[in-house]
Tab-separated table of C-alpha atoms and ligand atoms in Angstrom:
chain	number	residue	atom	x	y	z
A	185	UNK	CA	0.000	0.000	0.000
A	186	UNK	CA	2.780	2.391	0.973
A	187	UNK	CA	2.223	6.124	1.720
A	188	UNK	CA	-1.359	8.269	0.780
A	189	UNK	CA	-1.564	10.770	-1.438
A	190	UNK	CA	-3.548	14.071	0.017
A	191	UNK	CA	-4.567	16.457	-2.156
A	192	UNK	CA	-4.909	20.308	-0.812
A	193	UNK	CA	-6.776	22.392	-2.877
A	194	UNK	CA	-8.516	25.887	-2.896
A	195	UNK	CA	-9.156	29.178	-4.601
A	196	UNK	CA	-5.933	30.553	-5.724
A	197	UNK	CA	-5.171	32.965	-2.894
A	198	UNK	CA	-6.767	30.910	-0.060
A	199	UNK	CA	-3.452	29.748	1.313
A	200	UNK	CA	-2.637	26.796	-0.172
A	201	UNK	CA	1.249	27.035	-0.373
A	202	UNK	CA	1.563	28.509	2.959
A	203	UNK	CA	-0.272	25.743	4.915
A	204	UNK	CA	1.642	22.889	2.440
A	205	UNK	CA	5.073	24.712	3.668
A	206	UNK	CA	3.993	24.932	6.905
A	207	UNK	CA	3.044	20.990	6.829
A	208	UNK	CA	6.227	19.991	5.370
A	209	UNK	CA	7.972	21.724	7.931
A	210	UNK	CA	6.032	20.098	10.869
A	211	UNK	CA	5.327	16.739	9.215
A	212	UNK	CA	8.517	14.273	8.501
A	213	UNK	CA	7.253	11.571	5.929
A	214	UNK	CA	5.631	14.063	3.778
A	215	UNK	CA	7.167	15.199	0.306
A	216	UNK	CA	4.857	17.765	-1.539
A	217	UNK	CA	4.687	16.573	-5.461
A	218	UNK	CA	6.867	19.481	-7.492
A	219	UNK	CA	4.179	20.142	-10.248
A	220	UNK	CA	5.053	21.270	-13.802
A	221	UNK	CA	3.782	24.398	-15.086
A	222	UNK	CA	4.488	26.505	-18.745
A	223	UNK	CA	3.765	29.639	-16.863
A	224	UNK	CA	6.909	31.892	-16.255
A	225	UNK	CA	8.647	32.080	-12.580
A	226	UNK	CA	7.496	34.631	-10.027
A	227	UNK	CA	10.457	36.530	-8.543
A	228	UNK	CA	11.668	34.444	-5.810
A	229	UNK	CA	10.978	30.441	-7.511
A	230	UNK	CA	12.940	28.334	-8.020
A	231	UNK	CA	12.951	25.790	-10.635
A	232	UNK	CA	12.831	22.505	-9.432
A	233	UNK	CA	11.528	23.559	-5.837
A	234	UNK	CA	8.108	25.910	-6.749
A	235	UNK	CA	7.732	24.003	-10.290
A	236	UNK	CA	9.487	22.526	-12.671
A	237	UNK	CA	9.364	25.062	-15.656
A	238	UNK	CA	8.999	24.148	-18.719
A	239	UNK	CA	7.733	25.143	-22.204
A	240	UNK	CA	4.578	24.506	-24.153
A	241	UNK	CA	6.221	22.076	-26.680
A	242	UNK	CA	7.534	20.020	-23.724
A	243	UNK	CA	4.760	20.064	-22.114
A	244	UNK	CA	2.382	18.721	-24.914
A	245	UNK	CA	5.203	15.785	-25.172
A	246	UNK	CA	4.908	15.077	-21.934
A	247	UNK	CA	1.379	14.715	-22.412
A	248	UNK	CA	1.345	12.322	-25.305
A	249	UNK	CA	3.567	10.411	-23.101
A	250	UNK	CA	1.332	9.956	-20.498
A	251	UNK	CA	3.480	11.123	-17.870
A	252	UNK	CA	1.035	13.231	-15.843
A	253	UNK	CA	-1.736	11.938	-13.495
A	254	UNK	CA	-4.012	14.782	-14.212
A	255	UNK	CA	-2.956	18.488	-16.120
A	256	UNK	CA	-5.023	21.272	-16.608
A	257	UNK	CA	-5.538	24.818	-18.306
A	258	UNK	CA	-5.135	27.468	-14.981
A	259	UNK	CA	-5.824	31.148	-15.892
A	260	UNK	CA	-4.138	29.890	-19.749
A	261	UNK	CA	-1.150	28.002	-18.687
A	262	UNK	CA	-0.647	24.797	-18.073
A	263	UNK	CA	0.126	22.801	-14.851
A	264	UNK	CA	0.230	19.221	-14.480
A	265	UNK	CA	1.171	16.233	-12.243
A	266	UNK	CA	3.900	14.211	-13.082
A	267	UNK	CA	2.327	10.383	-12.361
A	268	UNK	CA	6.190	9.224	-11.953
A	269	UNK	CA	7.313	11.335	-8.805
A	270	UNK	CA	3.676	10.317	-6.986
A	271	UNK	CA	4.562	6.498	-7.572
A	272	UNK	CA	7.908	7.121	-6.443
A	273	UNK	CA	6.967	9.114	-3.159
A	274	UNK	CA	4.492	6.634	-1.844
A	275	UNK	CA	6.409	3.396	-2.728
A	276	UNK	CA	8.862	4.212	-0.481
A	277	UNK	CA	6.033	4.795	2.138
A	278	UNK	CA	5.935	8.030	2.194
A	279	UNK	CA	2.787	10.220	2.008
A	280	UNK	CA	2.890	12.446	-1.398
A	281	UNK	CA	0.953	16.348	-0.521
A	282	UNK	CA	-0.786	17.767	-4.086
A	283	UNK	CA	-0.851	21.198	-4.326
A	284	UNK	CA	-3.451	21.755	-7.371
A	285	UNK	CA	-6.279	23.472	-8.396
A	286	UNK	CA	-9.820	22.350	-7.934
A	287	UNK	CA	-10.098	20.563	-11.354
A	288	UNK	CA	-6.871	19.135	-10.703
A	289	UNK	CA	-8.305	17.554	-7.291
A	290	UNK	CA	-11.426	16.076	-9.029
A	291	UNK	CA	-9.089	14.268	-11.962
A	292	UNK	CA	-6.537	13.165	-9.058
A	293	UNK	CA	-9.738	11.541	-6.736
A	294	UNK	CA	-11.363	10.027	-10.154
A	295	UNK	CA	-7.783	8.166	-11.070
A	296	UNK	CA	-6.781	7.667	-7.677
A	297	UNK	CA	-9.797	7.299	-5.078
A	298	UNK	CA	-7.918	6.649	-2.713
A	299	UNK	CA	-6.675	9.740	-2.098
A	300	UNK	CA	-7.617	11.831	0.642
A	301	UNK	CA	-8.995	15.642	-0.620
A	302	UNK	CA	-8.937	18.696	1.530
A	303	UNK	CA	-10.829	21.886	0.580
A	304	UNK	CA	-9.322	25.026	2.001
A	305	UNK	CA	-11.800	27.939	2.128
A	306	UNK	CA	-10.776	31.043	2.596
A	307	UNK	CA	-12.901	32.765	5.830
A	308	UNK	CA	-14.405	35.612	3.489
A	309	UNK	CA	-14.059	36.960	-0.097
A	310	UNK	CA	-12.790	40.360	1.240
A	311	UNK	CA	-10.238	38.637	2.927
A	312	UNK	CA	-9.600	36.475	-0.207
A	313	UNK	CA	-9.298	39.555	-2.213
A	314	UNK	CA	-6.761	40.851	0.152
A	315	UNK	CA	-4.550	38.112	0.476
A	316	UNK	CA	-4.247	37.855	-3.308
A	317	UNK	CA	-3.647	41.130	-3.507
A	318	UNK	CA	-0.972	40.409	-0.137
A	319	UNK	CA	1.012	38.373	-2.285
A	320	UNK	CA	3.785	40.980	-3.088
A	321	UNK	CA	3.570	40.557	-7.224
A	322	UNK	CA	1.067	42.241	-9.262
A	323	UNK	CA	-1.390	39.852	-10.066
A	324	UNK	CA	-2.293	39.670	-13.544
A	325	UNK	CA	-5.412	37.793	-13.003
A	326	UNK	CA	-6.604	39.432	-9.855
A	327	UNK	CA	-10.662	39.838	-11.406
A	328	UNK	CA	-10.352	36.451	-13.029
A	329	UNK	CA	-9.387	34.569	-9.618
A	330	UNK	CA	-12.053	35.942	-7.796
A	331	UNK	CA	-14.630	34.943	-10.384
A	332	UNK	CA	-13.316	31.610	-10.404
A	333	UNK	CA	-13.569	31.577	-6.296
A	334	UNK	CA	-17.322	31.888	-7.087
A	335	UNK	CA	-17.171	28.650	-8.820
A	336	UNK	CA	-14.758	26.730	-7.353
A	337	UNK	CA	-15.890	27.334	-3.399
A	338	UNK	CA	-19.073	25.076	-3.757
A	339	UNK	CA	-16.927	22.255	-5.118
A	340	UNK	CA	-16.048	22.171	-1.520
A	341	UNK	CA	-19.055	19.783	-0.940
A	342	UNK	CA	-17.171	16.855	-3.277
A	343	UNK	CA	-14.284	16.970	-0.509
A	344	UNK	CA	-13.378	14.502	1.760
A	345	UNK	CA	-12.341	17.258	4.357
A	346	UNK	CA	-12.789	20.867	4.816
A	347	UNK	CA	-10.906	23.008	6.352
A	348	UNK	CA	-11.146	26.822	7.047
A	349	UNK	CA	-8.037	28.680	6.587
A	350	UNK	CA	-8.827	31.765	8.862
A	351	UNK	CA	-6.220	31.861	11.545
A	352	UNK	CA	-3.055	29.788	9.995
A	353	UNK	CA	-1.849	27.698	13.029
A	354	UNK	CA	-5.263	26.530	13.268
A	355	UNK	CA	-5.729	25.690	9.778
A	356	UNK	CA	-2.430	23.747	9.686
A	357	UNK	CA	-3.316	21.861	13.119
A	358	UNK	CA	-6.247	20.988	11.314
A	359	UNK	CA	-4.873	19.253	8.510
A	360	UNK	CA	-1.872	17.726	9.838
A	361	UNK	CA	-5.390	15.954	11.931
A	362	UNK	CA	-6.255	14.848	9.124
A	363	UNK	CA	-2.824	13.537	7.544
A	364	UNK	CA	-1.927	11.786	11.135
A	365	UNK	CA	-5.617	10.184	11.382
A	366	UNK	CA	-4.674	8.260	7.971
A	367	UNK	CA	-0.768	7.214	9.153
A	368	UNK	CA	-2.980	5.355	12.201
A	369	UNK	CA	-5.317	3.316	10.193
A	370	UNK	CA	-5.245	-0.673	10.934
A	371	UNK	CA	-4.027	-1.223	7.280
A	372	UNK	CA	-1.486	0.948	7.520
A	373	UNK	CA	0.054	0.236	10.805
A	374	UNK	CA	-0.348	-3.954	10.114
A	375	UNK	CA	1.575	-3.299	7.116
A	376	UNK	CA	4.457	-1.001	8.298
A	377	UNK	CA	4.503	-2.364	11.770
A	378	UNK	CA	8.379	-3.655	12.165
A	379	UNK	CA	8.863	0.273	11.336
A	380	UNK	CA	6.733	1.785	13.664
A	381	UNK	CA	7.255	-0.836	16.727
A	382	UNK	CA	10.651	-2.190	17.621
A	383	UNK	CA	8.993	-4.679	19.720
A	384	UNK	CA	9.200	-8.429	18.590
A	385	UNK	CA	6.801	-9.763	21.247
A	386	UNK	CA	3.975	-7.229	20.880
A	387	UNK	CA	4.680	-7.350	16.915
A	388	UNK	CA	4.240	-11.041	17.221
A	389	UNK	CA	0.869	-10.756	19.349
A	390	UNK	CA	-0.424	-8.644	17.086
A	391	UNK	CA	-0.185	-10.204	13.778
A	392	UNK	CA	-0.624	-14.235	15.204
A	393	UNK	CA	-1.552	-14.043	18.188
A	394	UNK	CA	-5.669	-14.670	18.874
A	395	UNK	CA	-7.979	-12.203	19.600
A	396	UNK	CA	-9.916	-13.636	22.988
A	397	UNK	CA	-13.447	-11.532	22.030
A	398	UNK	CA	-13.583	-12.414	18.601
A	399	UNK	CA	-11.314	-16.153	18.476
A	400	UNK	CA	-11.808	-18.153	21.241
B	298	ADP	P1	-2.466	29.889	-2.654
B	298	ADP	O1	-1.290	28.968	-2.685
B	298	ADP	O2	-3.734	29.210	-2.207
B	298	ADP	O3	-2.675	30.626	-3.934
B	298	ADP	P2	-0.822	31.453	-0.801
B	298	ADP	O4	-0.341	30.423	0.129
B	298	ADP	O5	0.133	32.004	-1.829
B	298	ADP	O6	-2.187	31.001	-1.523
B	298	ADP	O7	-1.356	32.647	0.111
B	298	ADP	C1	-1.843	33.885	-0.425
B	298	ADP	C2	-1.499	35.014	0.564
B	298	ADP	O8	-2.295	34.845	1.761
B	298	ADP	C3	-0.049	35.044	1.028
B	298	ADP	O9	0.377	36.382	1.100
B	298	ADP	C4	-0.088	34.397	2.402
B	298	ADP	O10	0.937	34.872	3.238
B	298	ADP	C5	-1.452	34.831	2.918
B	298	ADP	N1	-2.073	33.876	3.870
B	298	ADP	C6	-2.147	32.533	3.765
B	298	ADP	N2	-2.814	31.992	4.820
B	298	ADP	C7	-3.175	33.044	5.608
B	298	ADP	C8	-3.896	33.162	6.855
B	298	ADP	N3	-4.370	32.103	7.482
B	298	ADP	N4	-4.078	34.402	7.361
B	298	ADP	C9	-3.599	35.484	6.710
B	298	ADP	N5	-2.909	35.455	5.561
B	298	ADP	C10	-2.706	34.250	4.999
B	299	5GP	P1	0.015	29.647	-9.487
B	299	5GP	O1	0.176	30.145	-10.900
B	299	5GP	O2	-0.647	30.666	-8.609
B	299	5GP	O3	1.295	29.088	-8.924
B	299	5GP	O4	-0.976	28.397	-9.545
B	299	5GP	C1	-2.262	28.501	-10.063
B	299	5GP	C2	-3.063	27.311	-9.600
B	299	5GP	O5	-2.600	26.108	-10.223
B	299	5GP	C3	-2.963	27.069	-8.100
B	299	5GP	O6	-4.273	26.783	-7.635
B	299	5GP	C4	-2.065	25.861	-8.007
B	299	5GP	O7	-2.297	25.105	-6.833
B	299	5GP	C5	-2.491	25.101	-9.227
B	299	5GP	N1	-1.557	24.054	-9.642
B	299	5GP	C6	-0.221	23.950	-9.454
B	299	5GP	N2	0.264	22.820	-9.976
B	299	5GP	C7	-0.793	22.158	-10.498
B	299	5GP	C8	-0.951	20.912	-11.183
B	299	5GP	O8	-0.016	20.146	-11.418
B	299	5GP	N3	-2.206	20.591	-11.583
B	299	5GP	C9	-3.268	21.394	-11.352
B	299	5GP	N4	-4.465	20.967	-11.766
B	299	5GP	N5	-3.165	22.555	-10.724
B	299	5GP	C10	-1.942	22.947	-10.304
């Protein structure tokens, strides 16, 4: 089974990229997945960290070669997931965090229901306004992202979680709930128990011993 993949996603603006930084800060065993995008840097990215950067024509290759999970058209670039890096994240039992849009997260849970989606919404649209605006660049698409909040805010009710992202420690406690909740399930623990237990004996009891209220 190896790690989970947990998708955050939200109105551009909401908070997104803070709370994921914030979570992969606070959270070992969780690698965000570095997306590909054909829009231009921001001041301050870095390729290879914030996205890998690339152009149109490699782009559409790496779409005819299959090698994203899901990709979409965001405000007329293009951002996709590479399928590769999310195999190669959870194999080695790690949980993989998606950063995408709200398309994104509906192609990701269609391929891949087993994923775990979390809706961030933003506490107000003033304050959604504002933080876009907060965001230090000159937002090209400032009218554009708040019409899309419109639309994308009552795709909250497809989500497995919500979460409101008014005061940020409490929106980060929130989710790293959620992401701990999933490292505890049975499955998970049977399955990666010599790594979470260094206890032969109590390993031993717990995958042959009998259970007295259920086997005997
Ligand atoms: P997204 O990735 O969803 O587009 P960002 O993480 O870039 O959003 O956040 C947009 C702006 O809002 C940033 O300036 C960020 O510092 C600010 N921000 C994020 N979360 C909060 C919060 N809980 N309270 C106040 N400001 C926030
Ligand atoms: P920005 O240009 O502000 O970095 O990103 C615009 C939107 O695209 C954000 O909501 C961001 O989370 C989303 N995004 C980033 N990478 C991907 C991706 O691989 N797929 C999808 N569907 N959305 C992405």
């Amino acid at each position: 089974m190896g790690g989970r993949v947990f998708i955050l996603s939200a109105p551009s603006g909401t908070g997104k990229t803070t709370v994921a930084k914030r979570l992969l800060k606070e959270l070992s065993g969780l690698e965000r997945v570095v997306t590909y995008t054909t829009r231009p840097p921001r001041p301050g990215e870095r390729h290879g960290t914030d996205y890998h950067f690339t152009s149109k024509e490699e782009f559409e290759r790496l779409v005819k070669e299959g090698a994203f999970l899901e990709y979409a058209n965001v405000y007329g670039n293009y951002y996709g997931t590479p399928r590769s890096e999310v195999e190669r994240i959870t194999a080695s039992g790690k949980d993989a965090l998606l950063v995408i849009d709200v398309q994104g997260a509906f192609k990701v849970k269609k391929e891949l229901p087993s994923a775990v989606s979390i809706f961030l919404l933003p506490p107000s649209l003033e304050e959604l306004k504002r933080r876009v605006e907060a965001r230090g660049f000159k937002d090209e698409n400032l009218d554009r992202r708040m019409k899309t909040a419109l639309e994308e805010i009552p795709c909250a009710r497809y989500f497995d979680y919500i979460v409101v992202n008014d005061f940020l420690d409490s929106a980060v406690e929130k989710v790293k709930a959620i992401i701990l909740s999933y490292r505890a399930e049975r499955s998970r623990v049977l399955e990666e128990l010599e790594r979470v237990l260094r206890n032969d004996e109590i390993i031993s009891l717990v995958k042959g011993g009998k259970c007295y209220v259920e086997e005997t």
